[in-house]
GROMACS .gro file of C-alpha atoms in nm:
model
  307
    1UNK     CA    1   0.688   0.103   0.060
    2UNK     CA    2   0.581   0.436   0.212
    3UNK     CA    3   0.284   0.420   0.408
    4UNK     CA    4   0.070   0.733   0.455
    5UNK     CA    5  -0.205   0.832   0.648
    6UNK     CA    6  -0.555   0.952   0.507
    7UNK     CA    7  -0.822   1.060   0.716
    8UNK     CA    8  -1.209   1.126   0.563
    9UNK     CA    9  -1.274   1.467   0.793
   10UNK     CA   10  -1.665   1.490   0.678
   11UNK     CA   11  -1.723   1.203   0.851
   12UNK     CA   12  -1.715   1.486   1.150
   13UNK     CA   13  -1.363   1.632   1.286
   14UNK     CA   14  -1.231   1.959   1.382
   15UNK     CA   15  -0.908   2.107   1.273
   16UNK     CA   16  -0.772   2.023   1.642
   17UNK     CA   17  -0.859   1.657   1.542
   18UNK     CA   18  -0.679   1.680   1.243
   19UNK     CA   19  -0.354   1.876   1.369
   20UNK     CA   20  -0.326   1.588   1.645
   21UNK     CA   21  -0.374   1.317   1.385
   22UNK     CA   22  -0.095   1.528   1.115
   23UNK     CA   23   0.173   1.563   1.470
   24UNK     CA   24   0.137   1.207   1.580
   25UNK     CA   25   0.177   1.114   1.146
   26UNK     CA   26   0.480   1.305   1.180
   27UNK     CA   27   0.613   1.205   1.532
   28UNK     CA   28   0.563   0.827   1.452
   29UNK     CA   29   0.753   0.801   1.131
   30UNK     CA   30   0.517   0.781   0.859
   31UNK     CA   31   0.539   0.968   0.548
   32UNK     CA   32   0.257   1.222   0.451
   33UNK     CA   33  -0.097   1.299   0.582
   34UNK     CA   34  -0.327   1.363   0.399
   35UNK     CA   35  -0.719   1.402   0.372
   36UNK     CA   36  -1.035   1.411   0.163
   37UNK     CA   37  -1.239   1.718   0.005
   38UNK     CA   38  -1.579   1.660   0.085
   39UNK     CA   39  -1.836   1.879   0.230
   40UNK     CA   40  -2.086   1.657   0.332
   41UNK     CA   41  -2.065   1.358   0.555
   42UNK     CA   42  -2.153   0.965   0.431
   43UNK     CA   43  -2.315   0.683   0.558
   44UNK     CA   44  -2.479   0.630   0.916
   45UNK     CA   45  -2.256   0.908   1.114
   46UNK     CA   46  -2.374   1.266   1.269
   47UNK     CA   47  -2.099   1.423   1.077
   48UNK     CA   48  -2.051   1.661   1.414
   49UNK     CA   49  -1.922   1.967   1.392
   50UNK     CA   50  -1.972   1.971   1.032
   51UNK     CA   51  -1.695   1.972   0.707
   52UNK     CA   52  -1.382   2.178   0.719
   53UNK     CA   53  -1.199   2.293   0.418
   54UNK     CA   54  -0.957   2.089   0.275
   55UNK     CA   55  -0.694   2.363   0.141
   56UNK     CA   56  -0.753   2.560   0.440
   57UNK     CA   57  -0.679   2.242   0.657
   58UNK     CA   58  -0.383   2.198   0.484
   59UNK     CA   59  -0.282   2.613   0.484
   60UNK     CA   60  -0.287   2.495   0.906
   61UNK     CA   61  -0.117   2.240   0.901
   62UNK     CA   62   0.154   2.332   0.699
   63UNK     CA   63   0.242   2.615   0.984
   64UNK     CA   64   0.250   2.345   1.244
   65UNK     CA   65   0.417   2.072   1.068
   66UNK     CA   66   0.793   2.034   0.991
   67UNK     CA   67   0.816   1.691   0.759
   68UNK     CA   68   0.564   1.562   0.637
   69UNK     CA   69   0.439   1.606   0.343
   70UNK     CA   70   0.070   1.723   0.297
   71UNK     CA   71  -0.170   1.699   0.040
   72UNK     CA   72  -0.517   1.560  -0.098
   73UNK     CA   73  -0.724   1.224  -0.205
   74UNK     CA   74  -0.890   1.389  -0.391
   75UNK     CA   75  -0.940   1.769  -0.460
   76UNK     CA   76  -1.241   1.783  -0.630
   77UNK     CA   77  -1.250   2.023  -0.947
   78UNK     CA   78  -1.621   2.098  -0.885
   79UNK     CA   79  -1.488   2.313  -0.597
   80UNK     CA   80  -1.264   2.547  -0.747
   81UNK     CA   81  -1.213   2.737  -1.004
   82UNK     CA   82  -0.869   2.575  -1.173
   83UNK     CA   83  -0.671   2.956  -1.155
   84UNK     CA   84  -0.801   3.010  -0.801
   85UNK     CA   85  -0.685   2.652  -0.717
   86UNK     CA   86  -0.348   2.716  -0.864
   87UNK     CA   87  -0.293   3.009  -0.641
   88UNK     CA   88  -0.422   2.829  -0.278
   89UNK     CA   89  -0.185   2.521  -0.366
   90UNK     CA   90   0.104   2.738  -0.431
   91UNK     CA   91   0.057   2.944  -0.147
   92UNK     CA   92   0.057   2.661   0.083
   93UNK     CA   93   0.301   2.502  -0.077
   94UNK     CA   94   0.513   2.823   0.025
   95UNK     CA   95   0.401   2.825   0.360
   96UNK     CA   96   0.502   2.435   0.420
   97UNK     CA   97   0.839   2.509   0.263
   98UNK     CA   98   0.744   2.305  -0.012
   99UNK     CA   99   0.585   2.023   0.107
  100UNK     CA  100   0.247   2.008  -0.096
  101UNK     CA  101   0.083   1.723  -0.310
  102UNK     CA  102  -0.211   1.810  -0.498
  103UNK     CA  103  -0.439   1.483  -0.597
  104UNK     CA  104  -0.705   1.661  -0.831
  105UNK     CA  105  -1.039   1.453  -0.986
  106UNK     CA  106  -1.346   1.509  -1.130
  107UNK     CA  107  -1.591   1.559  -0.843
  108UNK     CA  108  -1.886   1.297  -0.797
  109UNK     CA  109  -2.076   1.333  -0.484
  110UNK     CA  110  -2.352   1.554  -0.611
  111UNK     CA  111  -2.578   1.535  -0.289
  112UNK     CA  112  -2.300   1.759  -0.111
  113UNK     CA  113  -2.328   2.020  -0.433
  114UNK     CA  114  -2.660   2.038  -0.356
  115UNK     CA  115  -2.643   2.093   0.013
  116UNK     CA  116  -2.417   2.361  -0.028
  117UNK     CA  117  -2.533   2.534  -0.324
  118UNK     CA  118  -2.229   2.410  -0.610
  119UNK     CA  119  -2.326   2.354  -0.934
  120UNK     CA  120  -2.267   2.000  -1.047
  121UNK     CA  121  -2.196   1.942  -1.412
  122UNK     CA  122  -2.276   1.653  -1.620
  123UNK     CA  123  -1.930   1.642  -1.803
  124UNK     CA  124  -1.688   1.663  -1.542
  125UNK     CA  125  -1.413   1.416  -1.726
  126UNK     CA  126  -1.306   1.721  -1.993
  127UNK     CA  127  -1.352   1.975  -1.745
  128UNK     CA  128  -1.096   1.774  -1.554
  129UNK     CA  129  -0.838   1.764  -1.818
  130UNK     CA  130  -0.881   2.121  -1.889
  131UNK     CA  131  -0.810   2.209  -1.478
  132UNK     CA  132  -0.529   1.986  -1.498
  133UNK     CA  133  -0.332   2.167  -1.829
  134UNK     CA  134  -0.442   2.524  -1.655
  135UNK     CA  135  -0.330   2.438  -1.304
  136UNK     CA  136   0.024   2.281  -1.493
  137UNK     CA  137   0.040   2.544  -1.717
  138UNK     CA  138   0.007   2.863  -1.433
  139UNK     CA  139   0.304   2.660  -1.212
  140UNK     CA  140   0.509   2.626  -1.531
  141UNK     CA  141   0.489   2.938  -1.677
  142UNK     CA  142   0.831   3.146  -1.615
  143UNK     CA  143   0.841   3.496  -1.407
  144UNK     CA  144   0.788   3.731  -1.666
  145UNK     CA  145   0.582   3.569  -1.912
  146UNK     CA  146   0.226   3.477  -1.968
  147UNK     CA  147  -0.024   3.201  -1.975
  148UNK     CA  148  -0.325   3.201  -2.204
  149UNK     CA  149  -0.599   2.916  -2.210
  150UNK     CA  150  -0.873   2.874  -2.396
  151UNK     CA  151  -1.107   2.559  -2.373
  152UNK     CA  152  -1.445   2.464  -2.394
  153UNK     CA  153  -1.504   2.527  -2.006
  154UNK     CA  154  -1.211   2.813  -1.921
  155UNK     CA  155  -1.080   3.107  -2.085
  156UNK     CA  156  -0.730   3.259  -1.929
  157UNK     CA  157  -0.594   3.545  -2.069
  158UNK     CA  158  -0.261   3.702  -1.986
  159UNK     CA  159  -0.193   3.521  -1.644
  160UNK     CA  160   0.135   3.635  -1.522
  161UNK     CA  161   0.077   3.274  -1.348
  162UNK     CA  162   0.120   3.404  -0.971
  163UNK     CA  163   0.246   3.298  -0.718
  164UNK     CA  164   0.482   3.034  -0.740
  165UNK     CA  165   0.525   2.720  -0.573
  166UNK     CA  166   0.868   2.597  -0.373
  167UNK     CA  167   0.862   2.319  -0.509
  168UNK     CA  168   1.036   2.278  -0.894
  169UNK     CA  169   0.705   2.063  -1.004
  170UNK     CA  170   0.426   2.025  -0.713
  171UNK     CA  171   0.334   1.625  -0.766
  172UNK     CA  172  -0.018   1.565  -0.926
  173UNK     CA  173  -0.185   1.287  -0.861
  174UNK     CA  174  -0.460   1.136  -1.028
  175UNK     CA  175  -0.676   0.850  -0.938
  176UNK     CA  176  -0.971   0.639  -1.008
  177UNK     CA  177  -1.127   0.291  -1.235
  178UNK     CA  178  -1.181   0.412  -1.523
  179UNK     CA  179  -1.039   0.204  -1.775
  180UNK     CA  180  -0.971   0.454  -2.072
  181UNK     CA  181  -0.984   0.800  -2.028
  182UNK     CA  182  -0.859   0.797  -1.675
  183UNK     CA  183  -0.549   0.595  -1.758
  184UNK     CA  184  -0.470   0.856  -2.044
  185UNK     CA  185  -0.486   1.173  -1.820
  186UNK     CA  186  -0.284   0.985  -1.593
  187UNK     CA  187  -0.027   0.900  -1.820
  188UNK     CA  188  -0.037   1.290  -1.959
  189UNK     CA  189  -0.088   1.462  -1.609
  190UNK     CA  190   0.021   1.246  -1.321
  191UNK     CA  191   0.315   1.210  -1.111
  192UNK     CA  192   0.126   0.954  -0.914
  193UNK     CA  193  -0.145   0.750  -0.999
  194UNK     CA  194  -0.371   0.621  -0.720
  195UNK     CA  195  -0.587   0.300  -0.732
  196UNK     CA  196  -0.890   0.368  -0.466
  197UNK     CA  197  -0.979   0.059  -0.228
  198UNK     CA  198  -0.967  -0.186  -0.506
  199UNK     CA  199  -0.829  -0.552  -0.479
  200UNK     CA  200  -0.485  -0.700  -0.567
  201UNK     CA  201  -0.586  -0.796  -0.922
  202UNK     CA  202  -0.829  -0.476  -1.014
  203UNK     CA  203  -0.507  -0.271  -0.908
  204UNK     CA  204  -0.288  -0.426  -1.132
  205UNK     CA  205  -0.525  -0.443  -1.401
  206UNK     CA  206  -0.559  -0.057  -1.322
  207UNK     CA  207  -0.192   0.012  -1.310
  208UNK     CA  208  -0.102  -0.202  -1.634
  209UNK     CA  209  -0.323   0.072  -1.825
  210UNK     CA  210  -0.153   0.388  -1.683
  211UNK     CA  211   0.161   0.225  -1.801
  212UNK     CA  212   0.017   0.147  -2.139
  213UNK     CA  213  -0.095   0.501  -2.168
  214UNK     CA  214   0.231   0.659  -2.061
  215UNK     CA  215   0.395   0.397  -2.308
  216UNK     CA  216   0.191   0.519  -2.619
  217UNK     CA  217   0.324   0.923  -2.535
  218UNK     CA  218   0.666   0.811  -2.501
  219UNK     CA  219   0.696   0.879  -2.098
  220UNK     CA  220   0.963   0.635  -1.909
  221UNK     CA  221   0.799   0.332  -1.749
  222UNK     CA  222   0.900   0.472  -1.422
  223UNK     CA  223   0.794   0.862  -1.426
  224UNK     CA  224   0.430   0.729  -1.267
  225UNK     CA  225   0.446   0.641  -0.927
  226UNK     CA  226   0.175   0.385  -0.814
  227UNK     CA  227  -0.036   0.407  -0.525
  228UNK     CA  228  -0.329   0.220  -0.355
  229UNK     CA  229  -0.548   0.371  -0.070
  230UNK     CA  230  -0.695   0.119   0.206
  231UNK     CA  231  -0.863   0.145   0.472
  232UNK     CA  232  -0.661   0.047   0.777
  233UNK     CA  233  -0.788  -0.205   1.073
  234UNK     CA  234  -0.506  -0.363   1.293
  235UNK     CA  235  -0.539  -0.512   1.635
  236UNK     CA  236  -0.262  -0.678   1.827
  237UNK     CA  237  -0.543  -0.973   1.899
  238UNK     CA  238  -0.877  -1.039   1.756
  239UNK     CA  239  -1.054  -0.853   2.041
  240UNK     CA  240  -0.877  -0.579   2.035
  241UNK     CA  241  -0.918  -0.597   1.616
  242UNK     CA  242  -1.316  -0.683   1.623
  243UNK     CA  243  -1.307  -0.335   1.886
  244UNK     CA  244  -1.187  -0.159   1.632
  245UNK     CA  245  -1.372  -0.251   1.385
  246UNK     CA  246  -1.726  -0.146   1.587
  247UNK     CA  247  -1.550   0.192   1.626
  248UNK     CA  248  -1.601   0.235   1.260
  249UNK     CA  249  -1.906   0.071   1.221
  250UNK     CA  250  -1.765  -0.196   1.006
  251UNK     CA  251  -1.689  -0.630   0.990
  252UNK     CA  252  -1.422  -0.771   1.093
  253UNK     CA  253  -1.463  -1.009   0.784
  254UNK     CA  254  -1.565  -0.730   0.541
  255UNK     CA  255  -1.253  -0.572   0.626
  256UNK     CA  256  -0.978  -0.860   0.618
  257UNK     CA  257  -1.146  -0.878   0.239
  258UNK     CA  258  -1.139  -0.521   0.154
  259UNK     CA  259  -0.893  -0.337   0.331
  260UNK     CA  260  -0.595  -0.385   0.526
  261UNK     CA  261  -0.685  -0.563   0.884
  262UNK     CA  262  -0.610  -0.837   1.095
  263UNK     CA  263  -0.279  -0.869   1.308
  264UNK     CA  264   0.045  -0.668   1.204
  265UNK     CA  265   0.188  -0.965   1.044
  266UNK     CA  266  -0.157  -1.048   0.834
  267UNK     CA  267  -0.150  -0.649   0.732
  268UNK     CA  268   0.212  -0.681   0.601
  269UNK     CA  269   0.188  -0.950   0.395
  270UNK     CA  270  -0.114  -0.822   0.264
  271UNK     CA  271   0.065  -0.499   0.132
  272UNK     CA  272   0.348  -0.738   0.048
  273UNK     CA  273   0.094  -0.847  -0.270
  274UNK     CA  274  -0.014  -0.503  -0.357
  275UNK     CA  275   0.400  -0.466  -0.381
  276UNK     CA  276   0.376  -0.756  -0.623
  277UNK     CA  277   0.080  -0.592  -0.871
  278UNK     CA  278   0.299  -0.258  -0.864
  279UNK     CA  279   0.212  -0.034  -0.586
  280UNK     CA  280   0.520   0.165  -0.406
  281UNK     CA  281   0.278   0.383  -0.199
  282UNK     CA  282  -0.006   0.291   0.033
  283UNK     CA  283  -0.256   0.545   0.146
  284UNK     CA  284  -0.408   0.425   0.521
  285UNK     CA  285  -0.712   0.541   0.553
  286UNK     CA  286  -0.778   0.598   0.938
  287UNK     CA  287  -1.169   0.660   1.030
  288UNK     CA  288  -1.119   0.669   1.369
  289UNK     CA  289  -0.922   1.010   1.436
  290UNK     CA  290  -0.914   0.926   1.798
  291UNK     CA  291  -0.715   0.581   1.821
  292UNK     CA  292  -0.402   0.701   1.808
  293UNK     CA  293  -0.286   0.395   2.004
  294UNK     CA  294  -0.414   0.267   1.698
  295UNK     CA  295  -0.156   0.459   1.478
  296UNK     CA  296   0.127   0.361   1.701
  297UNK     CA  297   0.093  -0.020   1.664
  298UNK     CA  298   0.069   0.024   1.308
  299UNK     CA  299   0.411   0.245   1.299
  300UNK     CA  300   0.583  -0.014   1.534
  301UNK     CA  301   0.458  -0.364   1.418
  302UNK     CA  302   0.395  -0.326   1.029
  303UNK     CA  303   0.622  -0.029   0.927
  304UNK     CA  304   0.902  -0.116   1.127
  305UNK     CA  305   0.899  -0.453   0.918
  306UNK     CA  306   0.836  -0.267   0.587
  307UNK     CA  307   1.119  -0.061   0.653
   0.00000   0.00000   0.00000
């Protein structure tokens, strides 16, 4: 099971928050770091200093990190124009030595397209699936030769599909409930397919109809890896667990129901059932950015016994 670590930056961080959190992901064993695209904060926080960039986040970090690998929950396509995005992920992908994981959905929170001027569209599903063939389509297309697109939303002619990643094929990964149309661009798009903070059974559920979907295009069983992301709440005692918890302005209760908390041994044989419905992959999502005692205890007491 690989644990990695997801941090929600709007919530109010600067890059030097985020480089110590990516250095001490790195130094303490876990696998990837990655972080949300969102430009405006949620819920009852100041959101102090304001929103940094995802991609250029990530551009950072990939200069000052050596092996982890770096990447997004989720991109959203509302941002970025699909050739332009092709182009920043490659690029960083080049500058990380090719290290890069793009997660790529539809966009949703339209108060922060609002704030910041981004024009929010009411059918964001096929705009989706046409970012994801042109974003595919630019990496795949050989030196030399050309890519040409034309859709309902985008129109590429003669791309020379520039530059290129390090990386053979840069993992997509695609996420969310939907129950039809997001299993099939999944199953025609995905490397990975993430289940966001849903419960044992909804992920299986969730999982069982990527599988279906790959199934009915003829794609191995195994070509999808399957993810979960959680947030993460683990104290070595319940005071130490119920002061973390006020940290993030969150139950102790609420979270031992929805997320992964309570003592290191509770937390692993929680993820020991997501193992059961499917997952191989579990995203920790970390809202305090300061506790890294809090990320040590969670590398020594419940991946040490994963491993």
């Amino acid at each position: 099971m690989d644990l990695r670590i997801f941090t929600e930056p709007q919530q109010g961080a600067t890059y030097d928050t985020l480089l110590t959190v990516a250095k001490a992901t790195e130094d303490l064993g876990f696998d990837a770091f990655f972080r949300s695209d969102h430009y405006l904060k949620m819920g009852d926080v100041s959101g102090l200093p304001g929103p940094t960039d995802a991609w250029i986040t990530l551009a950072g970090l990939a200069r000052e990190t050596k092996r982890i690998r770096l990447g997004t929950l989720m991109t959203a396509g509302t941002f970025r124009l699909p050739g332009v995005l092709a182009i920043q992920v490659a690029q960083v992908d080049q500058m990380s030595g090719g290290r890069v994981e793009l997660g790529l959905g539809a966009g949703w929170y339209e108060d922060e397209h609002k704030a910041y001027g981004i024009p929010f569209p009411k059918e964001k599903i096929g705009r989706l699936e046409e970012q994801l063939e042109i974003v595919t389509g630019l990496w795949a297309t050989e030196p030399g030769k050309t890519f040409d697109f034309r859709g309902s939303y985008y129109e590429l002619a003669d791309s020379p599909g520039l530059p290129k990643p390090v990386q053979p094929k840069i993992p997509v990964l695609i996420g969310g409930t939907g129950a039809t149309r997001t299993p099939r661009l999944a199953a025609r798009f995905a490397d990975e397919f993430n289940m966001p903070f849903g419960s044992v059974e909804d992920s299986a559920r969730q999982f069982a109809r990527v599988r279906d979907a790959a199934a009915e295009i003829g794609r191995p069983a195994d070509a999808v890896t399957f993810s979960t992301a959680l947030v993460v709440c683990v104290g070595k005692d319940e005071q130490e667990l119920a002061r973390r918890a006020a940290a993030i302005g969150r139950e102790v209760d609420e979270l031992r129901t929805n997320g992964l908390a309570g003592s290191p041994a509770e937390v692993v044989d929680k993820i020991g059932r997501y193992a059961e419905a499917g997952a191989e992959r579990l995203y920790l999502q970390v809202l305090d950015l300061h506790d890294l005692d809090h990320l040590e205890l969670v590398s020594a007491q419940v991946q040490a016994q994963l491993s």
